Coordinates of N, CA and C in Angstrom, one line a residue:
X26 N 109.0 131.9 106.1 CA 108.2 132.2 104.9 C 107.2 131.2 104.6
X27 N 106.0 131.8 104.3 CA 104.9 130.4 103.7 C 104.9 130.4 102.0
X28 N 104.7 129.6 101.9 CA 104.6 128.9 100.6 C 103.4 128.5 99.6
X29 N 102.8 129.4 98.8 CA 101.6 129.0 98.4 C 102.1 128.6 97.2
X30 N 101.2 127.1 97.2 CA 100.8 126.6 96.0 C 99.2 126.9 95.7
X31 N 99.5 126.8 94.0 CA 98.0 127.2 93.5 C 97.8 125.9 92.2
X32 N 96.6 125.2 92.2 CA 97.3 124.2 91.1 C 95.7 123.9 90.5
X33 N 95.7 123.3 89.4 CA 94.4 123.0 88.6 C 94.8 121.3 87.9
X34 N 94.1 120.6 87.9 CA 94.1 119.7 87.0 C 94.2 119.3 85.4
X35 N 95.0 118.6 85.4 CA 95.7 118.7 84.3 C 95.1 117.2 83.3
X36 N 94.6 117.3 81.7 CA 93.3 116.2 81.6 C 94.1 115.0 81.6
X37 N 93.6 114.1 81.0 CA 93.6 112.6 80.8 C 94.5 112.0 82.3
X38 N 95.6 112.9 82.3 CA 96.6 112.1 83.4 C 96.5 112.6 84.5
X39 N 95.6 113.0 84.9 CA 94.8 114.1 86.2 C 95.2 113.3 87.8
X40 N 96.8 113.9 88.0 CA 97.2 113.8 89.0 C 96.7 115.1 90.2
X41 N 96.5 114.6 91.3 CA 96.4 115.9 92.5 C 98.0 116.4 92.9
X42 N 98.3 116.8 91.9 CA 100.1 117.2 92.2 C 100.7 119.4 92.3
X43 N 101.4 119.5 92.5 CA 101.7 120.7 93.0 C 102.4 121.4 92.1
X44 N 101.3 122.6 91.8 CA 101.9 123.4 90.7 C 102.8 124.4 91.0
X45 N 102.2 125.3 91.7 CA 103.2 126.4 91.4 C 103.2 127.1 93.0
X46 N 104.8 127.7 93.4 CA 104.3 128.6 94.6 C 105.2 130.2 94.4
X47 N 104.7 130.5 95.8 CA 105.2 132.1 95.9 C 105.5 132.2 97.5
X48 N 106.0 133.0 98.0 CA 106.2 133.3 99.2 C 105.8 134.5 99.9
X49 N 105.5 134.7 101.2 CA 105.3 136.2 101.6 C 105.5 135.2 103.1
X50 N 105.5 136.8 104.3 CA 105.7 136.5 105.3 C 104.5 135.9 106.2
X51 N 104.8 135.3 107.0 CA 103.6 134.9 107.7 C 104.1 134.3 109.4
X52 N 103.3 134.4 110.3 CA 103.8 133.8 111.8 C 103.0 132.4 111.9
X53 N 102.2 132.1 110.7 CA 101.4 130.8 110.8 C 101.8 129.8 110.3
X54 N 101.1 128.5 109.9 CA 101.8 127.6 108.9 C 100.8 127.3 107.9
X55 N 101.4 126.1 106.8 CA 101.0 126.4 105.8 C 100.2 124.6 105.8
X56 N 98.7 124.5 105.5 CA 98.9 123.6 105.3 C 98.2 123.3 103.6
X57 N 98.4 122.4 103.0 CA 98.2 122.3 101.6 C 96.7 120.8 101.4
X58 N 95.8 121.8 101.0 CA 94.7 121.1 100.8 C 94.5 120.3 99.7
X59 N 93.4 118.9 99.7 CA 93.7 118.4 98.3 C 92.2 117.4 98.3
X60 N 92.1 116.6 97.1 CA 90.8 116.0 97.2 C 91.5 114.7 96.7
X61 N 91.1 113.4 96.9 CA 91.9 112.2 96.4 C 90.5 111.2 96.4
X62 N 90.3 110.8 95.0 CA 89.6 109.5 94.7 C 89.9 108.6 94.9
X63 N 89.1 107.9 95.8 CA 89.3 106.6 96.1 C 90.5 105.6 95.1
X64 N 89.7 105.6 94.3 CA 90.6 104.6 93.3 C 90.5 104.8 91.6
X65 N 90.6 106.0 91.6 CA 90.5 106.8 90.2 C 89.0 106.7 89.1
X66 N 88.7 107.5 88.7 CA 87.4 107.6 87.8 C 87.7 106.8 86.4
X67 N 88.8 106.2 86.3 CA 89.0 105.1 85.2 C 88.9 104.0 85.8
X68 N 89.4 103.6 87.1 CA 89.0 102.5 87.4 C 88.0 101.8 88.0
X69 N 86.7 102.5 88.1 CA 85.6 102.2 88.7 C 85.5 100.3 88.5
X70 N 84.4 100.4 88.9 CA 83.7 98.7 88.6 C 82.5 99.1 88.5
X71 N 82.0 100.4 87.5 CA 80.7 100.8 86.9 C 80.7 99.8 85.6
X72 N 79.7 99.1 85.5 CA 79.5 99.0 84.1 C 79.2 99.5 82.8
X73 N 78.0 100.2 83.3 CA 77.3 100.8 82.1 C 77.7 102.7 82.1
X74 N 78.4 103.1 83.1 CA 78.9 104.2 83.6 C 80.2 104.7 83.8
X75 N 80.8 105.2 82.3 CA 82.3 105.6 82.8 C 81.9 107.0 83.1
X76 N 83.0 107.6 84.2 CA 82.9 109.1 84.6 C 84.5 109.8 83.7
X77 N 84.0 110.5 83.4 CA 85.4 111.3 82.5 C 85.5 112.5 83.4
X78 N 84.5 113.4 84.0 CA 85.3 114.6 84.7 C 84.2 114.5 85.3
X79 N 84.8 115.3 86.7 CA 83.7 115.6 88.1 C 84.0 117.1 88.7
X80 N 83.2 118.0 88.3 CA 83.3 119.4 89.2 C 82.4 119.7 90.1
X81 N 83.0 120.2 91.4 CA 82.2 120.0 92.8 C 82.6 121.7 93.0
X82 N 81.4 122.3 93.1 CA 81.6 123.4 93.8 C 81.6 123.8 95.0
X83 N 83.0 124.5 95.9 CA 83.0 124.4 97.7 C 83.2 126.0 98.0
X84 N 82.7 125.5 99.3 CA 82.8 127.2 99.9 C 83.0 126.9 101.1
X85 N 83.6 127.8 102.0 CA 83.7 127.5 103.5 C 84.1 127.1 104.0
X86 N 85.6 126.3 103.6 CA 86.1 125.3 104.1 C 87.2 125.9 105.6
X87 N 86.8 124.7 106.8 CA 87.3 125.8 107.8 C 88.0 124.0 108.7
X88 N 89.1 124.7 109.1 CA 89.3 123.4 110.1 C 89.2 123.8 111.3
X89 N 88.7 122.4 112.3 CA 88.4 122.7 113.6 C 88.5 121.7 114.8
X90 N 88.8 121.9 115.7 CA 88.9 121.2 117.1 C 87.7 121.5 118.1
X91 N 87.1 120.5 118.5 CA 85.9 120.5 119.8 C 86.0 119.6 120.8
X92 N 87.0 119.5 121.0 CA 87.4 118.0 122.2 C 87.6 118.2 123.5
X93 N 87.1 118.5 124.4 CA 87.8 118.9 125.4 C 89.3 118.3 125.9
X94 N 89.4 117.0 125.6 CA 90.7 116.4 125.7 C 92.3 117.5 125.6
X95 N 91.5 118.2 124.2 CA 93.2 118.6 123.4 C 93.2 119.8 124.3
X96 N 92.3 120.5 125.1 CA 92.9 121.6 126.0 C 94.3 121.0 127.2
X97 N 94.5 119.9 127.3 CA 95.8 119.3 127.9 C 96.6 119.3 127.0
X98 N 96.3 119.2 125.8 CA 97.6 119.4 124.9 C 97.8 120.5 124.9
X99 N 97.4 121.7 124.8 CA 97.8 123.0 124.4 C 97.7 124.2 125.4
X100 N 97.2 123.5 126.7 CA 97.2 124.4 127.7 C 96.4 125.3 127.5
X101 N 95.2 125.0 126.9 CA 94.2 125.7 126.9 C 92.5 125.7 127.1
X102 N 92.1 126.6 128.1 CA 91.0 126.0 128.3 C 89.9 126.2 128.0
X103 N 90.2 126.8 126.6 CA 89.0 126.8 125.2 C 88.8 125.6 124.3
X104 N 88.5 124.5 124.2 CA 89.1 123.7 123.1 C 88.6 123.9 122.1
X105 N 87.1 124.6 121.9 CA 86.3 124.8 120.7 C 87.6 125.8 119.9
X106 N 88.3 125.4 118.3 CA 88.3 126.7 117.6 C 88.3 126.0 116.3
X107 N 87.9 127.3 115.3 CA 87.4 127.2 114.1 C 88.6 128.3 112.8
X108 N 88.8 127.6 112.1 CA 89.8 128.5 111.2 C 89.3 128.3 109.7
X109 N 88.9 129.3 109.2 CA 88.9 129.6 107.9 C 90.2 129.2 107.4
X110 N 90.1 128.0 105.7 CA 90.6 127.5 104.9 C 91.1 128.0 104.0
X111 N 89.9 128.5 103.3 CA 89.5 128.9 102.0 C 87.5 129.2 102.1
X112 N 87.4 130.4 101.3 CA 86.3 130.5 101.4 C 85.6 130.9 100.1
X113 N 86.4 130.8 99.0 CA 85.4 130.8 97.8 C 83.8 131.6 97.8
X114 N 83.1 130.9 96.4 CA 83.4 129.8 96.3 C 84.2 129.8 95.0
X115 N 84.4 128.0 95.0 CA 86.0 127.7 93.9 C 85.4 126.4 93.5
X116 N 85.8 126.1 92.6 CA 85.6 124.9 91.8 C 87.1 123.9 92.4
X117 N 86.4 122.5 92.7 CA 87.3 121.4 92.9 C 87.0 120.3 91.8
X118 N 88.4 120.3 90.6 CA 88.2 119.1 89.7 C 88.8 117.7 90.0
X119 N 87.7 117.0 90.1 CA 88.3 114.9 90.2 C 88.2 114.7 89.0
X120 N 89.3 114.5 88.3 CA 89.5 113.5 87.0 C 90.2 111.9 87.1
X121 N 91.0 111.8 85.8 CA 90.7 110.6 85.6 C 92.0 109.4 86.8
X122 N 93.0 110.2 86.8 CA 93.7 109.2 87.8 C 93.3 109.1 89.5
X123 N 92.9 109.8 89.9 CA 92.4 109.7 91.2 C 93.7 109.9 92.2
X124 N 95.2 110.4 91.4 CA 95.8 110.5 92.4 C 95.6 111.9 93.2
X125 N 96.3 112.2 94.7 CA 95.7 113.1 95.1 C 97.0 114.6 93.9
X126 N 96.1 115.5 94.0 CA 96.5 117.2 93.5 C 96.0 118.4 94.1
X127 N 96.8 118.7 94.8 CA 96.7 120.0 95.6 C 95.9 120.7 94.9
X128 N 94.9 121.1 95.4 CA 94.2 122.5 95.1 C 93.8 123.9 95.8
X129 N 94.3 123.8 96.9 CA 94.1 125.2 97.6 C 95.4 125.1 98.9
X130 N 95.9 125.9 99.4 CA 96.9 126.1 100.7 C 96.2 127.4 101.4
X131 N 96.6 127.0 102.7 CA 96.0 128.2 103.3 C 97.2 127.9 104.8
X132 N 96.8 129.4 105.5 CA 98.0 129.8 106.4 C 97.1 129.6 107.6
X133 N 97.4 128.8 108.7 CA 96.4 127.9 109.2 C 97.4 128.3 110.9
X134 N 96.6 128.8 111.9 CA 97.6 128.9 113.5 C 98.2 128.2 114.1
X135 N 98.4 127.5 114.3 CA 99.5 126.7 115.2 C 98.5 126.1 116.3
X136 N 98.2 124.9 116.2 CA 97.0 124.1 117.1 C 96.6 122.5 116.7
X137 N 95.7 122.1 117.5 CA 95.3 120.9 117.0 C 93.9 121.3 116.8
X138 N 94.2 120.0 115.5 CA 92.5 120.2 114.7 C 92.6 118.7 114.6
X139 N 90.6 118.3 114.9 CA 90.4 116.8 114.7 C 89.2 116.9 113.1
X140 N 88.8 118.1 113.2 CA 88.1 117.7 111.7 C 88.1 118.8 110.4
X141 N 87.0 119.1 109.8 CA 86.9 119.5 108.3 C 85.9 119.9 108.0
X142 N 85.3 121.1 108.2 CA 84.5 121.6 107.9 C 84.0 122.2 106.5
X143 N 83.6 122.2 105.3 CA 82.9 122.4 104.2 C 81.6 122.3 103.6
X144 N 81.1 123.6 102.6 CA 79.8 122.9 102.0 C 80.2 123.1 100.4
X145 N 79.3 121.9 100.0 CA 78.9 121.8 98.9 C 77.6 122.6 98.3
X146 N 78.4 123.8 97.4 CA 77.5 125.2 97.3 C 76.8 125.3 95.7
X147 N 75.7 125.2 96.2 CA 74.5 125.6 95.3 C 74.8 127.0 94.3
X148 N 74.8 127.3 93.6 CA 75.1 129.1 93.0 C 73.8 129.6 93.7
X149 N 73.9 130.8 93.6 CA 72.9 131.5 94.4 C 72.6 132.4 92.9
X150 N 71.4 132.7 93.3 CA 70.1 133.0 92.1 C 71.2 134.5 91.6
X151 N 71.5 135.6 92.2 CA 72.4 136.7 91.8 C 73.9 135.9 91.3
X152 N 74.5 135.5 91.9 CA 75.9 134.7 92.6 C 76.5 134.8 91.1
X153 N 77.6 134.8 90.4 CA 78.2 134.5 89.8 C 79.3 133.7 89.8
X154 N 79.2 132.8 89.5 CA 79.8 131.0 89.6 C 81.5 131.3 89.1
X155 N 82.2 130.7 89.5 CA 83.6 130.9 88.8 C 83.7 130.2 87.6
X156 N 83.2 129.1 87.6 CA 82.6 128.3 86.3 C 81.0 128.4 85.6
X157 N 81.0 129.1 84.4 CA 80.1 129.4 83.8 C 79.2 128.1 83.9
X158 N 79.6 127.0 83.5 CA 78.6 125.9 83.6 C 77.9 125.7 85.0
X159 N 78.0 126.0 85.6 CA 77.3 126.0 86.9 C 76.1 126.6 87.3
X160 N 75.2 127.4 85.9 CA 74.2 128.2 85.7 C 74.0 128.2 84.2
X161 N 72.9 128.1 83.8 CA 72.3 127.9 82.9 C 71.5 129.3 82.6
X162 N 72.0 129.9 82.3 CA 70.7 131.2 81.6 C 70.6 132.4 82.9
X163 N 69.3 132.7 82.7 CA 68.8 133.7 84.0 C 68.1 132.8 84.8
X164 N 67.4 131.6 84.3 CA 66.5 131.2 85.4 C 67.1 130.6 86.8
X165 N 67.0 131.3 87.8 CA 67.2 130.7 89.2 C 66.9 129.6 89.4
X166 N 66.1 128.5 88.8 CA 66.0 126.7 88.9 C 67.3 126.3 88.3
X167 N 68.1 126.8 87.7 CA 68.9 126.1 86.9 C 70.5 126.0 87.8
X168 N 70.6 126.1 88.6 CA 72.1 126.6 89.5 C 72.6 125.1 89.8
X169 N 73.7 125.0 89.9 CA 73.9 123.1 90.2 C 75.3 124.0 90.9
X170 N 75.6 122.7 91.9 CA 76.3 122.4 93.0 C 77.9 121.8 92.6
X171 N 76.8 120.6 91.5 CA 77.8 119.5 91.0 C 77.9 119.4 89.7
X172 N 78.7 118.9 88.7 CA 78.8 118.4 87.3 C 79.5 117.3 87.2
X173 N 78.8 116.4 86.5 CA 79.7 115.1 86.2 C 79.4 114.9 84.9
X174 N 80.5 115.0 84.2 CA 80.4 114.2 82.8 C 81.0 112.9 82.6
X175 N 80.2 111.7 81.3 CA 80.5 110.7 81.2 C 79.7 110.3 80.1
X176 N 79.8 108.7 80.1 CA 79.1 108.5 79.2 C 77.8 106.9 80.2
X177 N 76.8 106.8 79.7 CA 76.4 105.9 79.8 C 75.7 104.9 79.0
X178 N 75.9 103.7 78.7 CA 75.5 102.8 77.8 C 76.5 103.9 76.5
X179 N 77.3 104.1 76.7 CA 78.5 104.4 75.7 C 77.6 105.8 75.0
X180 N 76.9 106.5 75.3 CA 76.3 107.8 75.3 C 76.5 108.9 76.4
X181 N 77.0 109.7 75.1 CA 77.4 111.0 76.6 C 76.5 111.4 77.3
X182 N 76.8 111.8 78.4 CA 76.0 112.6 79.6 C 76.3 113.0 80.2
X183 N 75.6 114.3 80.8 CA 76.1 115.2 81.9 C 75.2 115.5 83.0
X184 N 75.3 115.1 84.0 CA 74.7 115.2 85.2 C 74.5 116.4 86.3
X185 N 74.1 117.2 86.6 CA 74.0 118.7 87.1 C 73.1 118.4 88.6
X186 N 74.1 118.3 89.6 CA 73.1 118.4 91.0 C 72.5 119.7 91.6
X187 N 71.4 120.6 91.9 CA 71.1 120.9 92.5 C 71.5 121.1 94.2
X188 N 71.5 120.4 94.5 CA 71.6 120.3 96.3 C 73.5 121.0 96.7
X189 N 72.7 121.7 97.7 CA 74.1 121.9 98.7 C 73.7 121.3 99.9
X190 N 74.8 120.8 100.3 CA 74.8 119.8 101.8 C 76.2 120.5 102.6
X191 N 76.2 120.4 103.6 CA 77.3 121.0 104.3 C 77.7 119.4 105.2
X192 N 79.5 119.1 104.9 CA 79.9 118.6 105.2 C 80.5 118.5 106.1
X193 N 80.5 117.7 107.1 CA 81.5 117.7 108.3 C 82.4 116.1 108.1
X194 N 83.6 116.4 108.1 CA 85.0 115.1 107.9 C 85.9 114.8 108.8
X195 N 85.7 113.9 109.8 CA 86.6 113.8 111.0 C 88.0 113.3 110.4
X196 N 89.3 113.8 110.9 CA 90.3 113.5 110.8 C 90.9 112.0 110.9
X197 N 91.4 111.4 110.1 CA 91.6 109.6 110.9 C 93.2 109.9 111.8
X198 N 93.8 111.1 112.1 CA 94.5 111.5 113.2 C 94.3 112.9 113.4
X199 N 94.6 113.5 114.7 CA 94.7 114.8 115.4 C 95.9 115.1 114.0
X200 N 95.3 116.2 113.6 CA 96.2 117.3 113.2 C 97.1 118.3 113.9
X201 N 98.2 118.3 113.8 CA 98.7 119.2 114.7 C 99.9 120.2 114.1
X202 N 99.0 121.3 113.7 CA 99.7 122.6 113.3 C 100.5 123.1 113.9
X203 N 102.2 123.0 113.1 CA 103.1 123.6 113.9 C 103.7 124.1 113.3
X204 N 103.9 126.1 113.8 CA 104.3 126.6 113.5 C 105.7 126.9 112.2
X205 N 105.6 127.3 111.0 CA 107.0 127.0 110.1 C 107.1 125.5 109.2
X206 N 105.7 124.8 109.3 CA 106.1 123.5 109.2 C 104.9 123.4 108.3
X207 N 105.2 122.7 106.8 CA 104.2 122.2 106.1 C 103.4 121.2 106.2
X208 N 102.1 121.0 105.6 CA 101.5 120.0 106.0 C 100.2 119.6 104.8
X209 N 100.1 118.3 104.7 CA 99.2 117.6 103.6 C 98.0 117.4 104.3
X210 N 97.1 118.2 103.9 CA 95.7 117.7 104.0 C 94.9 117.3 103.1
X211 N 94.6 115.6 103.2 CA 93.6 115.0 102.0 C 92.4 115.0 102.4
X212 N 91.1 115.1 101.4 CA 90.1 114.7 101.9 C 89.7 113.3 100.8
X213 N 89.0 112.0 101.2 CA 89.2 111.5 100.2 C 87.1 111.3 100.0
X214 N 87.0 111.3 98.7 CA 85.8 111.4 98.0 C 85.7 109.7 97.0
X215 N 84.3 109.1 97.3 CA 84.1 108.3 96.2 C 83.2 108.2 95.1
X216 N 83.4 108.8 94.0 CA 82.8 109.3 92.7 C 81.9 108.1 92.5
X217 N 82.6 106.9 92.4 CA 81.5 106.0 92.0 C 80.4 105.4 92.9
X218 N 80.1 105.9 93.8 CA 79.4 105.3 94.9 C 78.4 106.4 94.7
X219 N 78.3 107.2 93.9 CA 77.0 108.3 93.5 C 76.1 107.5 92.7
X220 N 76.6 106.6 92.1 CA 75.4 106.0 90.8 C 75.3 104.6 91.2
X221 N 75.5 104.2 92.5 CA 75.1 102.7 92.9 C 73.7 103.2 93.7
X222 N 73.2 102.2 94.0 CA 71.9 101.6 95.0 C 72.0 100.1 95.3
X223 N 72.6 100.6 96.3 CA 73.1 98.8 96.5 C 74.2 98.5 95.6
X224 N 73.5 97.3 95.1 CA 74.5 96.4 93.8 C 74.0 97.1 92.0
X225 N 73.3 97.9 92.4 CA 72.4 98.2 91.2 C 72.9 99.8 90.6
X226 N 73.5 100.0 89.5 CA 73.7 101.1 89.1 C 72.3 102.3 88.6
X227 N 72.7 103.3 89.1 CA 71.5 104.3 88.7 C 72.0 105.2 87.2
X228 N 70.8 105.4 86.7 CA 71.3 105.6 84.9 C 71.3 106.9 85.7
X229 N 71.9 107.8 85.5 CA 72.2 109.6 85.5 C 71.2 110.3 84.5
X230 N 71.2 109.4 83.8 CA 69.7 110.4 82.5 C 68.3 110.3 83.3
X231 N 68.1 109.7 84.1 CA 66.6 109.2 84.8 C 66.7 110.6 85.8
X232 N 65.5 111.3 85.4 CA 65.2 112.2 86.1 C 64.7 111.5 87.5
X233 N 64.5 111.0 87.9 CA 63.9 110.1 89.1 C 64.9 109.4 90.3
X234 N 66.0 109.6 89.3 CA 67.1 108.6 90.5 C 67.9 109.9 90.9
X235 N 67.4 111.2 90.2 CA 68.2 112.4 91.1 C 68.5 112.5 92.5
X236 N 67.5 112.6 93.3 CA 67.8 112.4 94.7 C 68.8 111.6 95.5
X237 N 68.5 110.1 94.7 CA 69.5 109.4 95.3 C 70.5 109.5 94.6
X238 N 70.9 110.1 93.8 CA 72.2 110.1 93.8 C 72.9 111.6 94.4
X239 N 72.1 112.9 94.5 CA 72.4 113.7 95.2 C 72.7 113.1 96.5
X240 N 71.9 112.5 97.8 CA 72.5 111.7 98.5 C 73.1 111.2 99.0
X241 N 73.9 109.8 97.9 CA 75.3 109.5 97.1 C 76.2 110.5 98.0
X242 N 76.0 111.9 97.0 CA 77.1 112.9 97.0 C 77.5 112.8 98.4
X243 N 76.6 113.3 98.8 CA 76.5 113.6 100.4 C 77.2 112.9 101.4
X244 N 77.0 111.3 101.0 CA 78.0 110.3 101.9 C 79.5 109.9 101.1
X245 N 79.3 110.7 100.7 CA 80.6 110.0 99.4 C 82.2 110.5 100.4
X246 N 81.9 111.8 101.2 CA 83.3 112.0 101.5 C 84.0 111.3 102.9
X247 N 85.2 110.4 102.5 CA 84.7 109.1 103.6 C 86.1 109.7 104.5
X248 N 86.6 110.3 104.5 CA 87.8 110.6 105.8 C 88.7 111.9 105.2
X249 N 89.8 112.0 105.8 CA 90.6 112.8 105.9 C 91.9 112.2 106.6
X250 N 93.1 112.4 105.9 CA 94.4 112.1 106.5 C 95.3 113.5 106.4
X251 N 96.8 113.5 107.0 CA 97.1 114.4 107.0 C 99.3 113.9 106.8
X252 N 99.6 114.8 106.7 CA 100.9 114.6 106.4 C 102.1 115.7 106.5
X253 N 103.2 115.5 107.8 CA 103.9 116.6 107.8 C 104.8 116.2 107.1
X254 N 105.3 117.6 105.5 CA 106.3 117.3 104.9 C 107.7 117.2 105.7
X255 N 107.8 118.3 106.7 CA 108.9 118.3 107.2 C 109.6 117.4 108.1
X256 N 108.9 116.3 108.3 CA 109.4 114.9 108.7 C 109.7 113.9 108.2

């Protein structure tokens, strides 16, 4: 039997923890996806910039192997493959504890995977967002990718990225899907590393430092680990 969990964040004490599941049959396994902050959005070392909530809109998420190596592992002499995750798109919330909280599971074949494929999705001009704030009116300039609220110099703000970038996250071990057997997949993200330049924080209200902190976004997702429960 596979086991799906389905979970959302929960505010102020916003653990990445496991809400709820169901079962149905399956010949695959399960593994359980999640996003984990570095070191929580309360604890930054921002000065002028606390982050209170972070919504990242994803789509596409697929894991995959390209090594020729692992065709010795699996006796096979394809090693390219690619498996759809989840494919949205779905909203991923980072709040304030930064511990990790399951947000998606998927039924995943029995294989080795070394990385992580995802993008960071733009709403599209027709598209209807699963989060209304992700679109602003009718006008097609208005679509964001990202939302961060906070405050700066102790004044609220809300920050709306434009850009979609498609990610690739190498595993820091071979995954290896096995059949009947659960498994933790983290990706880990660093929220505060969007509003530095250097040693220098970037105000979020400056229309001008957009870029670079879209950018930011872009390198912010720094690895992936993995974890079989059943061991």
């Amino acid at each position: 039997a596979i086991v799906r969990y389905a979970m959302f964040l929960f505010a102020a004490l916003l653990v990445f923890t496991l809400q709820s599941c169901d079962t149905s049959e399956s010949t695959g396994s399960t593994v359980s996806l999640s996003f984990n902050t570095t070191q929580g959005l309360a604890k930054t070392n921002l000065v002028s910039i606390e982050l209170h909530t972070i919504k990242i809109l994803l789509r596409d998420i697929k894991l995959e192997y390209e090594d020729d190596s692992l065709s010795d592992h699996r006796g096979d002499e394809h090693p390219y493959k690619s498996e759809y995750v989840k494919v949205g798109p779905f909203v991923v919330h980072l709040n304030l504890n930064g511990v990790t909280t399951n947000f998606a599971v998927a039924n995943i074949p029995p294989g080795f995977y070394d990385e992580i494929k995802f993008k960071i999705h733009k709403v599209g001009g027709s598209e209807i967002p699963p989060d209304p704030e992700f679109k602003d009116g009718d006008d097609e300039s208005l679509r964001y990718s990202v939302i961060v609220k906070g405050r700066y110099n102790n004044v609220p703000f809300v920050y709306k990225s434009k850009k979609s970038a498609h990610q690739k996250v190498e595993l820091d071990t071979l995954l290896q899907v096995v059949e009947n057997t659960l498994t933790d997949l983290t990706i880990t993200v660093d929220p505060e590393s969007w509003f530095m330049d250097g040693s220098t924080e970037l105000d979020p209200t400056d229309p001008d430092n957009a870029s670079k902190i879209d950018k930011n976004i872009s390198k912010s997702f720094k690895g992936a680990y993995c974890k079989d429960r059943n061991n």
